Coordinates of C-alpha atoms in Angstrom, one line a residue:
M1 CA -127.4 98.3 157.8
G2 CA -130.7 100.6 158.5
A3 CA -129.5 101.2 162.4
E4 CA -125.8 101.4 161.4
Q5 CA -127.8 104.5 158.6
I6 CA -129.3 106.2 161.5
S7 CA -126.1 106.5 164.2
A8 CA -124.5 108.6 161.7
W9 CA -127.0 110.5 160.4
L10 CA -127.9 111.0 164.6
R11 CA -123.4 111.4 165.2
A12 CA -123.5 113.9 161.5
G13 CA -127.0 115.5 163.9
R14 CA -128.8 114.4 160.0
L15 CA -131.3 113.0 161.3
A16 CA -133.9 114.5 161.9
A17 CA -133.4 115.0 158.5
R18 CA -133.9 112.1 156.9
Y19 CA -136.8 112.0 159.2
P20 CA -138.8 110.9 155.7
E21 CA -136.0 107.8 154.8
V22 CA -136.3 106.3 158.3
P23 CA -138.9 104.0 157.4
G24 CA -138.0 101.7 155.0
L25 CA -134.8 101.1 156.8
L26 CA -136.6 100.1 159.0
A27 CA -138.9 97.4 157.5
D28 CA -136.7 94.3 157.7
L29 CA -135.2 94.9 160.4
D30 CA -135.2 92.2 163.0
A31 CA -136.3 92.6 166.3
T32 CA -132.6 93.0 168.1
A33 CA -131.8 95.5 165.2
L34 CA -135.0 97.0 165.8
A35 CA -134.7 97.6 170.0
R36 CA -131.5 99.5 168.9
A37 CA -132.9 101.1 166.4
G38 CA -135.9 102.3 168.8
R39 CA -133.0 103.8 171.0
L40 CA -131.4 105.8 168.5
L41 CA -134.4 107.5 167.6
A42 CA -135.9 108.4 171.3
R43 CA -132.6 110.8 171.6
L44 CA -133.8 112.6 168.3
D45 CA -135.9 116.1 169.5
P46 CA -139.5 115.2 168.0
D47 CA -140.0 119.3 167.5
E48 CA -137.1 118.6 165.2
V49 CA -138.1 117.1 163.0
A50 CA -141.0 118.5 162.6
R51 CA -139.4 121.3 161.6
H52 CA -138.0 119.6 159.3
H53 CA -140.9 118.0 158.2
P54 CA -144.0 119.9 159.1
G55 CA -146.5 117.1 157.5
I56 CA -145.3 114.2 159.1
P57 CA -148.4 112.6 162.1
S58 CA -146.9 113.3 164.8
V59 CA -149.2 110.9 167.4
T60 CA -148.7 111.5 171.3
V61 CA -149.2 108.0 173.4
A62 CA -148.4 109.0 177.4
I63 CA -147.9 106.1 179.2
T64 CA -148.4 104.9 182.0
G65 CA -149.1 101.8 184.5
H66 CA -147.2 99.6 187.6
G67 CA -144.2 99.0 186.7
T68 CA -140.6 100.0 184.9
L69 CA -141.8 100.5 182.0
A70 CA -138.6 102.4 180.7
P71 CA -137.7 99.9 177.4
L72 CA -141.0 100.8 175.9
V73 CA -140.5 104.3 174.9
P74 CA -137.5 103.6 172.6
A75 CA -139.7 100.5 171.3
L76 CA -143.2 102.8 170.0
T77 CA -140.4 105.0 168.8
A78 CA -139.2 103.1 166.3
E79 CA -142.6 101.2 165.8
L80 CA -144.5 104.4 164.6
A81 CA -141.6 105.2 162.9
R82 CA -141.8 102.2 161.1
H83 CA -144.8 103.7 159.6
G84 CA -144.1 107.5 159.0
L85 CA -144.4 108.4 161.8
L86 CA -143.2 111.0 165.3
L87 CA -143.8 110.0 168.0
R88 CA -144.3 112.5 171.4
P89 CA -144.1 110.2 174.1
F90 CA -145.0 110.9 178.1
S91 CA -143.9 108.5 180.5
G92 CA -145.6 108.4 184.2
D93 CA -144.9 107.7 187.4
F94 CA -143.4 104.1 188.5
D95 CA -146.5 103.3 189.6
G96 CA -148.9 105.9 189.1
Y97 CA -151.6 104.4 186.8
V98 CA -154.4 104.9 188.7
F99 CA -153.0 108.7 190.7
D100 CA -152.7 109.5 186.5
L101 CA -156.0 108.1 184.8
S102 CA -158.9 108.9 188.0
D103 CA -157.1 112.6 188.8
P104 CA -158.3 114.8 185.7
G105 CA -155.6 117.8 186.6
S106 CA -152.5 114.9 185.9
A107 CA -149.5 115.8 183.1
L108 CA -151.4 112.7 181.9
Y109 CA -154.6 114.9 181.2
A110 CA -152.6 117.6 180.5
V111 CA -150.4 116.8 177.2
D112 CA -153.6 115.6 175.7
P113 CA -152.9 111.7 174.7
D114 CA -154.1 110.6 171.2
I115 CA -153.4 107.3 172.8
A116 CA -152.9 106.5 176.7
L117 CA -151.4 103.1 178.0
C118 CA -152.2 101.6 181.5
V119 CA -149.6 98.9 180.9
L120 CA -151.3 95.9 183.4
D121 CA -148.4 93.1 185.1
P122 CA -149.1 90.7 187.5
A123 CA -147.0 93.0 190.0
V124 CA -150.7 94.5 190.2
V125 CA -152.3 91.4 191.8
F126 CA -149.6 89.7 193.5
D127 CA -148.1 93.0 194.2
E128 CA -150.8 92.7 197.2
V129 CA -151.3 89.4 198.1
A130 CA -150.1 87.9 200.9
V131 CA -147.7 85.3 201.7
P132 CA -148.5 82.4 202.1
W133 CA -151.8 82.4 199.3
R134 CA -154.5 80.1 198.1
P135 CA -156.3 81.0 195.0
E136 CA -159.0 81.9 196.6
D137 CA -156.6 85.1 197.7
V138 CA -156.0 86.3 194.6
E139 CA -159.6 86.6 193.3
R140 CA -160.4 88.1 195.6
V141 CA -157.8 90.6 194.7
L142 CA -158.2 89.8 191.0
A143 CA -162.0 91.6 191.4
G144 CA -161.3 94.4 193.3
K145 CA -158.5 95.1 190.7
L146 CA -160.7 94.9 188.3
R147 CA -163.7 97.2 189.8
L148 CA -160.4 100.0 189.8
I149 CA -159.1 99.2 186.1
E150 CA -163.4 99.7 185.0
W151 CA -163.9 102.7 186.8
L152 CA -160.0 104.5 185.5
A153 CA -161.4 103.3 182.6
E154 CA -164.7 105.2 182.9
R155 CA -162.8 108.2 183.9
F156 CA -160.6 108.6 180.7
A157 CA -163.6 108.4 179.0
A158 CA -165.7 110.9 180.6
V159 CA -162.3 113.3 180.3
A160 CA -160.3 112.6 176.9
R161 CA -161.0 112.2 173.9
G162 CA -157.7 109.8 173.3
T163 CA -158.4 105.8 172.4
L164 CA -156.7 104.3 175.8
V165 CA -155.4 101.0 176.1
L166 CA -155.5 98.4 178.7
N167 CA -153.9 94.7 178.4
T168 CA -154.3 91.2 179.6
L169 CA -152.6 89.7 182.3
P170 CA -150.0 87.0 180.9
L171 CA -149.7 84.8 183.9
P172 CA -146.3 83.3 184.1
S173 CA -145.9 79.4 185.4
L174 CA -143.5 80.9 188.1
L175 CA -146.3 82.1 189.9
T176 CA -149.1 78.8 189.0
S177 CA -146.1 76.2 189.8
Q178 CA -146.0 78.3 193.7
L179 CA -149.0 75.7 194.5
T180 CA -148.9 72.7 194.8
D181 CA -151.8 70.6 194.2
H182 CA -152.8 70.6 190.4
R183 CA -157.0 71.7 192.0
S184 CA -155.2 74.5 193.0
R185 CA -153.5 75.1 190.1
A186 CA -156.8 75.0 188.1
R187 CA -159.1 77.3 190.2
L188 CA -156.1 80.7 189.9
G189 CA -155.9 80.0 186.3
A190 CA -160.1 79.3 185.4
A191 CA -160.0 83.2 187.8
W192 CA -157.0 83.9 186.2
R193 CA -158.8 83.4 182.6
E194 CA -161.9 85.6 183.8
A195 CA -160.1 87.9 184.7
G196 CA -158.7 88.9 180.9
A197 CA -161.8 87.7 180.0
A198 CA -163.5 91.1 181.6
L199 CA -160.4 93.0 180.5
L200 CA -160.9 92.4 176.7
R201 CA -165.0 93.2 176.9
L202 CA -165.0 96.1 178.2
S203 CA -163.7 97.2 174.9
A204 CA -166.9 96.6 173.9
A205 CA -168.4 98.9 176.0
Q206 CA -166.8 102.1 175.6
E207 CA -165.0 102.9 172.6
S208 CA -163.0 104.6 173.4
L209 CA -161.0 102.0 175.2
V210 CA -159.3 98.7 172.9
T211 CA -158.1 96.4 175.0
L212 CA -154.8 94.2 173.9
D213 CA -155.0 90.8 174.1
L214 CA -150.9 89.6 175.9
D215 CA -151.7 85.3 176.0
A216 CA -152.0 85.5 172.3
L217 CA -148.1 87.5 172.2
V218 CA -147.1 85.7 174.6
A219 CA -147.6 82.4 173.1
E220 CA -145.9 83.2 169.7
G221 CA -142.9 82.3 172.0
V222 CA -141.6 86.1 173.6
P223 CA -141.5 85.4 177.3
A224 CA -143.6 86.9 179.7
T225 CA -141.2 87.6 182.0
D226 CA -137.7 88.5 182.9
S227 CA -137.0 87.0 186.2
R228 CA -133.7 89.7 187.1
M229 CA -135.4 92.5 185.5
D230 CA -138.8 91.7 187.9
L231 CA -136.6 91.8 190.5
Y232 CA -133.7 93.9 190.5
A233 CA -135.8 96.5 188.2
R234 CA -139.3 96.5 189.1
M235 CA -140.3 95.6 184.7
H236 CA -142.3 93.3 185.7
L237 CA -142.9 92.5 181.5
S238 CA -139.4 91.7 179.5
A239 CA -138.1 94.0 177.4
G240 CA -139.5 90.8 174.6
L241 CA -142.8 91.3 175.2
L242 CA -142.7 95.2 176.0
G243 CA -141.4 95.4 172.2
R244 CA -144.4 92.9 170.8
Y245 CA -146.5 95.4 172.4
A246 CA -145.1 98.4 171.0
R247 CA -146.2 96.6 167.5
E248 CA -149.2 96.4 168.1
I249 CA -149.3 100.1 169.6
G250 CA -148.4 100.9 165.8
H251 CA -150.9 99.1 164.2
L252 CA -153.0 100.8 166.4
A253 CA -151.0 104.4 165.7
R254 CA -151.9 103.8 161.8
D255 CA -155.2 103.3 162.2
L256 CA -155.6 106.0 164.0
T257 CA -154.5 108.7 161.2
G258 CA -156.0 107.1 158.6
R259 CA -153.0 105.0 157.2
T260 CA -154.6 101.2 158.3
K261 CA -154.2 99.5 154.1
K262 CA -156.7 99.0 152.0
C263 CA -156.2 96.0 149.7
L264 CA -154.0 93.2 149.5
V265 CA -152.1 92.4 146.5
V266 CA -150.3 88.9 146.3
D267 CA -148.2 87.0 143.6
L268 CA -149.5 83.9 142.0
D269 CA -146.5 81.7 141.1
G270 CA -145.2 80.8 144.4
T271 CA -147.2 82.1 146.1
L272 CA -150.7 81.3 146.0
W273 CA -149.4 78.3 144.8
G274 CA -147.0 76.2 144.0
G275 CA -144.5 75.8 140.6
V276 CA -144.2 77.6 137.5
L277 CA -148.7 77.9 135.6
G278 CA -146.5 78.8 132.3
D279 CA -144.0 75.6 132.7
D280 CA -146.1 73.2 134.4
G281 CA -149.8 73.8 133.9
R282 CA -152.9 73.8 135.5
E283 CA -152.3 70.5 136.6
G284 CA -148.7 70.9 137.8
I285 CA -149.0 73.3 140.1
E286 CA -149.4 72.6 143.4
V287 CA -152.1 73.8 145.8
G288 CA -153.3 71.2 147.8
E289 CA -153.1 67.0 147.8
S290 CA -149.2 67.3 148.7
H291 CA -148.4 68.8 152.5
R292 CA -146.5 72.2 150.1
G293 CA -150.1 72.4 148.5
E294 CA -151.9 72.5 151.2
A295 CA -149.6 75.0 152.4
F296 CA -150.6 77.2 149.2
R297 CA -154.3 76.6 150.5
A298 CA -153.6 77.8 153.6
F299 CA -152.3 81.0 152.4
Q300 CA -155.5 80.8 150.4
R301 CA -157.8 80.5 153.0
T302 CA -156.0 83.2 155.1
V303 CA -156.1 86.0 152.4
K304 CA -159.8 84.9 151.7
Q305 CA -160.4 85.9 155.3
I306 CA -158.9 89.0 155.1
G307 CA -160.5 89.6 152.2
S308 CA -164.4 89.6 154.2
Q309 CA -163.6 91.9 156.7
G310 CA -163.6 94.9 154.4
V311 CA -160.1 94.1 152.3
L312 CA -159.4 94.5 148.9
L313 CA -158.4 91.5 147.1
A314 CA -156.7 91.7 143.8
A315 CA -153.8 89.8 142.5
V316 CA -150.8 90.6 139.7
S317 CA -148.9 88.2 138.0
K318 CA -146.6 88.0 135.1
N319 CA -148.4 85.1 133.4
D320 CA -150.8 85.1 130.0
P321 CA -154.4 86.2 131.3
E322 CA -156.7 83.3 130.3
P323 CA -154.6 80.1 131.8
V324 CA -154.5 82.1 134.8
R325 CA -158.5 82.7 134.6
E326 CA -158.6 78.6 133.5
V327 CA -157.4 77.8 137.1
L328 CA -159.1 80.6 139.4
R329 CA -162.6 79.1 137.8
E330 CA -161.6 76.1 137.6
H331 CA -158.8 74.4 139.9
P332 CA -159.9 71.9 142.9
G333 CA -157.7 72.5 144.9
M334 CA -157.8 76.6 144.7
V335 CA -159.4 78.6 147.8
L336 CA -159.5 81.5 146.1
R337 CA -161.5 82.1 143.3
E338 CA -161.9 84.5 140.2
D339 CA -165.2 86.4 141.8
D340 CA -163.3 87.1 144.9
F341 CA -161.1 89.5 143.5
V342 CA -161.2 93.0 142.7
R343 CA -158.3 93.4 140.0
V344 CA -156.5 89.9 138.5
V345 CA -153.7 91.6 136.4
A346 CA -152.3 88.9 134.2
N347 CA -149.0 90.2 132.0
W348 CA -146.0 90.8 131.5
R349 CA -145.2 94.6 132.3
P350 CA -143.7 96.2 135.3
K351 CA -145.6 94.4 138.8
H352 CA -145.4 98.6 140.3
D353 CA -146.8 99.7 136.7
N354 CA -149.3 97.5 136.9
L355 CA -149.5 98.5 141.0
A356 CA -149.5 101.8 139.9
E357 CA -152.0 101.2 137.8
L358 CA -154.2 99.1 139.8
A359 CA -154.0 101.8 142.4
D360 CA -155.6 104.5 139.9
D361 CA -158.9 102.0 138.9
L362 CA -159.2 101.5 142.2
N363 CA -159.1 105.2 143.0
I364 CA -156.6 104.8 145.8
G365 CA -153.7 106.3 146.5
V366 CA -150.6 103.4 145.9
D367 CA -149.5 103.6 150.1
S368 CA -152.8 102.1 150.3
L369 CA -151.5 98.9 148.7
V370 CA -150.2 96.3 150.0
F371 CA -148.0 93.3 147.6
A372 CA -147.3 90.0 149.1
D373 CA -143.8 88.4 146.6
D374 CA -141.9 85.7 147.0
S375 CA -140.0 87.2 144.3
A376 CA -137.3 89.5 145.9
F377 CA -136.4 90.4 142.7
E378 CA -140.5 91.8 142.4
R379 CA -140.4 93.1 145.7
G380 CA -136.7 95.4 146.2
L381 CA -138.2 96.4 142.6
V382 CA -141.7 97.3 143.8
R383 CA -140.1 99.4 147.2
R384 CA -137.8 101.0 145.0
E385 CA -140.2 101.8 141.8
L386 CA -143.5 102.4 144.4
P387 CA -141.6 103.5 148.8
G388 CA -145.7 103.7 149.7
V389 CA -147.0 100.1 148.9
A390 CA -146.4 98.2 152.1
V391 CA -144.3 95.1 150.7
V392 CA -144.0 92.0 152.4
A393 CA -141.5 88.9 152.7
L394 CA -142.5 85.2 151.5
D395 CA -140.1 82.8 150.4
G396 CA -140.1 78.9 149.2
E397 CA -141.9 78.0 152.3
P398 CA -145.0 78.3 152.0
A399 CA -146.1 77.3 155.8
L400 CA -145.0 80.8 156.1
H401 CA -146.6 82.9 154.6
A402 CA -149.6 83.9 156.8
E403 CA -147.1 84.5 159.1
R404 CA -145.2 86.8 157.8
L405 CA -148.2 88.4 155.9
L406 CA -150.4 89.0 159.7
A407 CA -146.6 89.9 161.2
D408 CA -147.5 93.9 160.7
G409 CA -151.2 93.7 160.9
W410 CA -151.3 96.6 158.0
F411 CA -155.1 96.5 158.3
D412 CA -156.2 96.2 161.7
S413 CA -158.5 98.5 162.8
R414 CA -160.6 99.3 165.7
D415 CA -164.0 99.0 164.2
L416 CA -165.1 96.8 161.2
T417 CA -168.6 98.4 160.4
A418 CA -171.4 97.3 157.8
D419 CA -169.2 99.0 154.9
D420 CA -166.6 97.8 155.5
R421 CA -168.1 94.4 154.8
A422 CA -170.2 95.3 152.3
R423 CA -166.7 97.3 150.5
A424 CA -165.2 95.1 147.7
A425 CA -168.5 94.1 146.3
R426 CA -168.7 98.1 145.8
Y427 CA -165.7 98.3 144.4
R428 CA -166.4 96.1 142.4
E429 CA -168.9 98.0 141.3
E430 CA -167.0 100.7 141.3
L431 CA -165.1 98.5 138.3
A432 CA -167.9 98.0 136.3
R433 CA -168.9 102.1 136.7
R434 CA -165.6 102.5 134.7
D435 CA -165.8 100.2 132.4
F436 CA -169.2 101.9 132.0
L437 CA -167.8 104.7 131.4
D438 CA -165.3 103.3 128.5
T439 CA -168.3 102.9 126.1
F440 CA -169.1 106.8 126.2
D441 CA -167.3 109.4 124.0
S442 CA -167.8 112.0 127.3
L443 CA -168.1 112.2 131.0
E444 CA -170.4 114.1 130.0
G445 CA -172.6 112.1 128.5
Y446 CA -171.3 108.9 130.9
L447 CA -173.0 110.6 133.8
A448 CA -176.3 111.6 132.1
E449 CA -176.8 108.3 132.2
L450 CA -174.6 106.7 135.9
D451 CA -178.1 108.2 137.3
V452 CA -176.8 109.2 140.6
R453 CA -178.5 110.0 143.6
V454 CA -177.3 111.5 146.3
R455 CA -178.9 111.6 150.3
L456 CA -177.5 114.5 153.0
E457 CA -179.2 114.2 156.6
P458 CA -178.1 114.9 160.0
V459 CA -176.2 111.8 161.0
T460 CA -177.6 109.2 162.9
E461 CA -176.4 107.8 166.3
A462 CA -176.6 104.0 163.7
Q463 CA -173.9 106.1 161.6
V464 CA -171.2 107.6 164.4
P465 CA -169.3 104.4 163.9
R466 CA -168.8 104.7 160.2
V467 CA -168.5 108.6 160.3
S468 CA -166.0 108.5 163.0
Q469 CA -163.4 105.9 160.2
L470 CA -164.5 108.0 157.2
T471 CA -162.5 111.2 159.7
L472 CA -159.6 108.2 160.4
R473 CA -159.2 106.6 157.0
T474 CA -160.7 108.2 154.5
N475 CA -157.0 111.6 153.3
Q476 CA -157.8 112.4 149.8
F477 CA -160.0 114.3 149.9
N478 CA -160.9 115.3 153.2
L479 CA -160.6 118.8 153.2
T480 CA -158.8 119.4 157.4
T481 CA -158.0 115.6 158.1
R482 CA -159.5 115.2 161.6
R483 CA -159.0 112.6 162.8
L484 CA -162.4 112.0 165.0
Q485 CA -163.5 109.0 167.6
P486 CA -166.8 107.7 168.1
A487 CA -167.6 110.1 170.9
D488 CA -166.1 112.8 169.4
V489 CA -168.3 112.5 166.8
R490 CA -171.3 112.2 169.1
A491 CA -170.8 114.7 170.7
L492 CA -170.3 117.4 168.4
A493 CA -173.8 116.3 166.4
A494 CA -175.2 116.4 170.1
D495 CA -174.5 119.7 170.6
P496 CA -176.7 122.9 169.5
D497 CA -174.6 124.8 167.9
A498 CA -173.2 122.1 165.5
S499 CA -174.0 119.2 163.0
V500 CA -173.1 116.9 161.8
L501 CA -174.1 115.5 157.7
A502 CA -173.6 112.1 156.7
I503 CA -173.6 111.6 152.8
H504 CA -175.1 108.5 150.6
S505 CA -174.9 107.7 147.0
A506 CA -176.4 105.4 144.6
D507 CA -176.5 105.3 141.1
R508 CA -178.1 102.0 138.2
F509 CA -174.6 100.0 140.0
G510 CA -175.7 99.4 143.3
D511 CA -176.1 101.9 146.8
N512 CA -172.4 103.4 147.6
G513 CA -173.5 102.9 151.9
L514 CA -171.9 106.2 153.4
V515 CA -169.6 108.0 151.4
G516 CA -168.8 111.3 153.0
A517 CA -169.4 113.7 155.6
V518 CA -170.3 117.8 156.5
F519 CA -169.0 118.9 159.6
L520 CA -170.7 122.4 160.1
R521 CA -170.8 125.3 163.8
R522 CA -172.7 128.1 163.5
D523 CA -171.6 130.9 164.8
G524 CA -174.4 134.1 164.7
A525 CA -174.3 134.8 161.6
V526 CA -171.9 133.2 159.9
L527 CA -171.5 129.1 159.0
H528 CA -168.8 127.2 159.4
I529 CA -167.1 124.4 157.5
D530 CA -165.1 122.4 159.9
N531 CA -164.6 119.6 157.8
F532 CA -165.6 118.2 154.2
L533 CA -165.2 114.8 153.8
L534 CA -165.7 112.1 150.7
S535 CA -164.9 108.7 150.2
C536 CA -162.4 108.0 147.4
R537 CA -164.4 105.3 145.6
V538 CA -167.4 108.6 144.2
F539 CA -165.4 111.0 142.9
S540 CA -165.5 113.6 140.6
R541 CA -169.5 112.3 139.7
G542 CA -171.0 116.2 141.3
I543 CA -171.0 114.1 144.7
E544 CA -169.9 116.9 146.2
Q545 CA -170.6 119.6 144.9
A546 CA -174.4 119.0 145.3
C547 CA -173.6 118.5 149.3
L548 CA -171.6 121.6 148.9
T549 CA -174.6 123.6 147.5
A550 CA -177.2 122.4 150.0
V551 CA -175.2 123.4 153.0
L552 CA -174.9 127.4 151.8
R553 CA -179.0 126.8 150.5
H554 CA -179.7 125.6 153.6
G555 CA -176.3 129.0 155.3
A556 CA -178.9 131.6 153.3
A557 CA -182.1 129.6 154.5
T558 CA -181.8 130.0 158.4
G559 CA -179.9 133.7 158.6
A560 CA -176.1 133.1 158.3
K561 CA -174.8 136.5 156.4
A562 CA -171.3 134.3 155.1
V563 CA -170.1 130.8 155.0
L564 CA -166.3 129.5 156.2
A565 CA -163.9 126.9 155.5
P566 CA -160.7 126.2 156.2
Y567 CA -157.9 124.1 154.1
R568 CA -156.0 121.9 156.3
P569 CA -152.6 121.1 153.6
T570 CA -151.4 117.3 153.8
A571 CA -149.0 115.2 151.9
R572 CA -152.4 113.6 151.0
N573 CA -155.5 115.7 150.3
G574 CA -153.6 118.2 147.4
K575 CA -155.6 117.4 144.4
V576 CA -158.5 119.4 146.8
R577 CA -156.8 122.7 147.7
D578 CA -158.1 124.0 145.5
F579 CA -162.4 123.1 146.2
Y580 CA -163.6 125.5 147.7
P581 CA -161.9 128.5 145.1
R582 CA -163.6 126.6 142.3
H583 CA -167.2 126.5 144.2
G584 CA -167.2 130.2 144.6
F585 CA -165.1 131.4 147.6
S586 CA -162.3 133.7 148.1
R587 CA -159.7 133.9 150.5
V588 CA -159.8 135.2 153.5
G589 CA -156.7 137.6 153.4
G590 CA -156.8 138.5 149.5
G591 CA -155.9 136.1 147.0
S592 CA -158.1 133.8 145.1
G593 CA -157.0 130.7 146.7
D594 CA -156.0 128.7 143.5
A595 CA -153.8 126.1 143.1
E596 CA -151.1 127.4 142.7
E597 CA -151.1 130.2 145.3
T598 CA -151.9 127.7 148.4
G599 CA -149.3 126.0 146.9
G600 CA -150.5 123.0 148.8
T601 CA -148.0 123.2 151.8
E602 CA -149.7 126.4 153.9
A603 CA -153.1 126.2 155.1
A604 CA -156.0 128.3 154.4
E605 CA -159.4 129.9 154.7
F606 CA -162.0 131.1 152.2
R607 CA -165.3 132.8 152.4
H608 CA -168.8 132.4 150.5
D609 CA -170.5 135.4 150.5
L610 CA -173.8 133.2 149.8
R611 CA -174.9 136.2 147.6
S612 CA -175.0 133.7 144.3
I613 CA -175.1 129.7 145.0
A614 CA -174.8 127.7 141.7
A615 CA -177.4 125.2 141.2
P616 CA -176.2 121.4 141.5
P617 CA -175.6 119.5 138.9
A618 CA -177.9 118.5 136.2
H619 CA -177.4 115.0 135.8
L620 CA -178.1 113.6 140.1
R621 CA -180.3 113.7 141.9
L622 CA -180.2 115.2 145.6
I623 CA -182.2 114.8 148.6
D624 CA -181.9 117.3 150.7
G625 CA -182.7 115.9 154.4
L626 CA -181.4 119.9 155.3
G627 CA -185.0 120.8 154.9
G628 CA -184.0 122.5 151.5
E629 CA -185.6 121.9 148.5
T630 CA -185.5 117.8 146.3
Q631 CA -184.0 118.1 143.4

């Protein structure tokens, strides 16, 4: 149905206008249907989509490699469209990867890619191995290729701002079988895998590099090569493997555009355990002991593992709350316990209402949620009422639950920081803050007792990855949503005319960690706030006002005559479109710049003349690391 609808819109000339509906059509397509949809979508002009929908994020992806990579463009088009993104592709010449990546004047660098794909295949090595060959001949070529690829990666990091993607080389049995003795085959396999390990280790040494492990995809049963296409078309990786590769790139693009999901919400009956708690009772549900019970335990282990890496876990179930609490606290077969979740919601309300309320409680968008449920009815209702929620389709086979949850890499990110690992505990503290708020008659009284402490200071080297991550993931309080890689943050911090400031906060419930950043640039007598962003966890506590006051005081103290600050609207930062006008700025070019005037659709620039700077909120303590006064 999805590919047919896309085809109909394309024929009618309406596909660009209907592009926001495409992700829903692609959500449940199998590989064959998705490939067909990708071929249709690849015929669409990205500029036409952008004219209809300027708010849709576009991602420029440059493709280079050794062999024919024609199927990759439609596959990438479909995979990015699944996540609400628009692909702007560039394809290099056949076997042009060395020139494309080594020459700063190449067409690849000219397109300024967000992501550059250097697609490697076994022929990269074996095209240079003479016949007859022995394992040591392959080892020699491998060593030379590794040196070349490492140099190309360093070249890219020095020239480009985007992310370079390499991959390990699958080793087809067609090659190993050409060696007739097992000892030689073992030596070839060892050398090949050592080269793969070296490629994987490159990503640890270079921040702008990601290496995909294609061996893991081949292990799923995806053919590494297609002999006919390999020989006749010089396409050295199979179309199926290129399709799975494209899916991984879709996950990376989602992370780089700030669309990584934050919270996994699971159903209980039929999802975390077998049976229906209300009918079967605590002793009658399936978890542990039986084969099916062990499958549910295995799924719980997967969920717990995800939660240990900064993904928030929540449960939403149609059940009475007390029996659910008893199972989570006392059932001997459970891997997940009550304190693994930031929230357990058990009632008889519609699940989409509970999901919307959960997102509000956590102060995140509903589009940050992933919902896993075995009920087709519940999934369909959530899709209809909350289309931004990613829905994972489970069924009556618990042995496949983990596979289906992980298939879309909803929580994949390039790096994991210490703040990520502490995220669940901090969100639990945030819910405790909300419960604390309920004991007060006024917000003012609550804030006075919360004991908020804010520290604003220049970013340190150790904080660079976290600041980069905030630019990639923060969407609501993000005045320009400019996405920065660690190298970009580091370059700005080293620029004598720029400053990167880290925002830390804490209160009576605990340390919130590094929760925001301000990017400043000095141009003569004008101080520019190039961006200002703050984690949704700490909204509405006066932190943003205190930091803005410190920046304005810093500008005045260092001889600035004015501060200029832009606002660039997106689909998710509308709540801050009046941030600068509310704090003494005037819109450049006339008008007050209030919410109605900017309309949330046009970029605007605001100016503060530094004549009157408001004091920071009285309820918090500001530690000003810019040389200003601490309050």
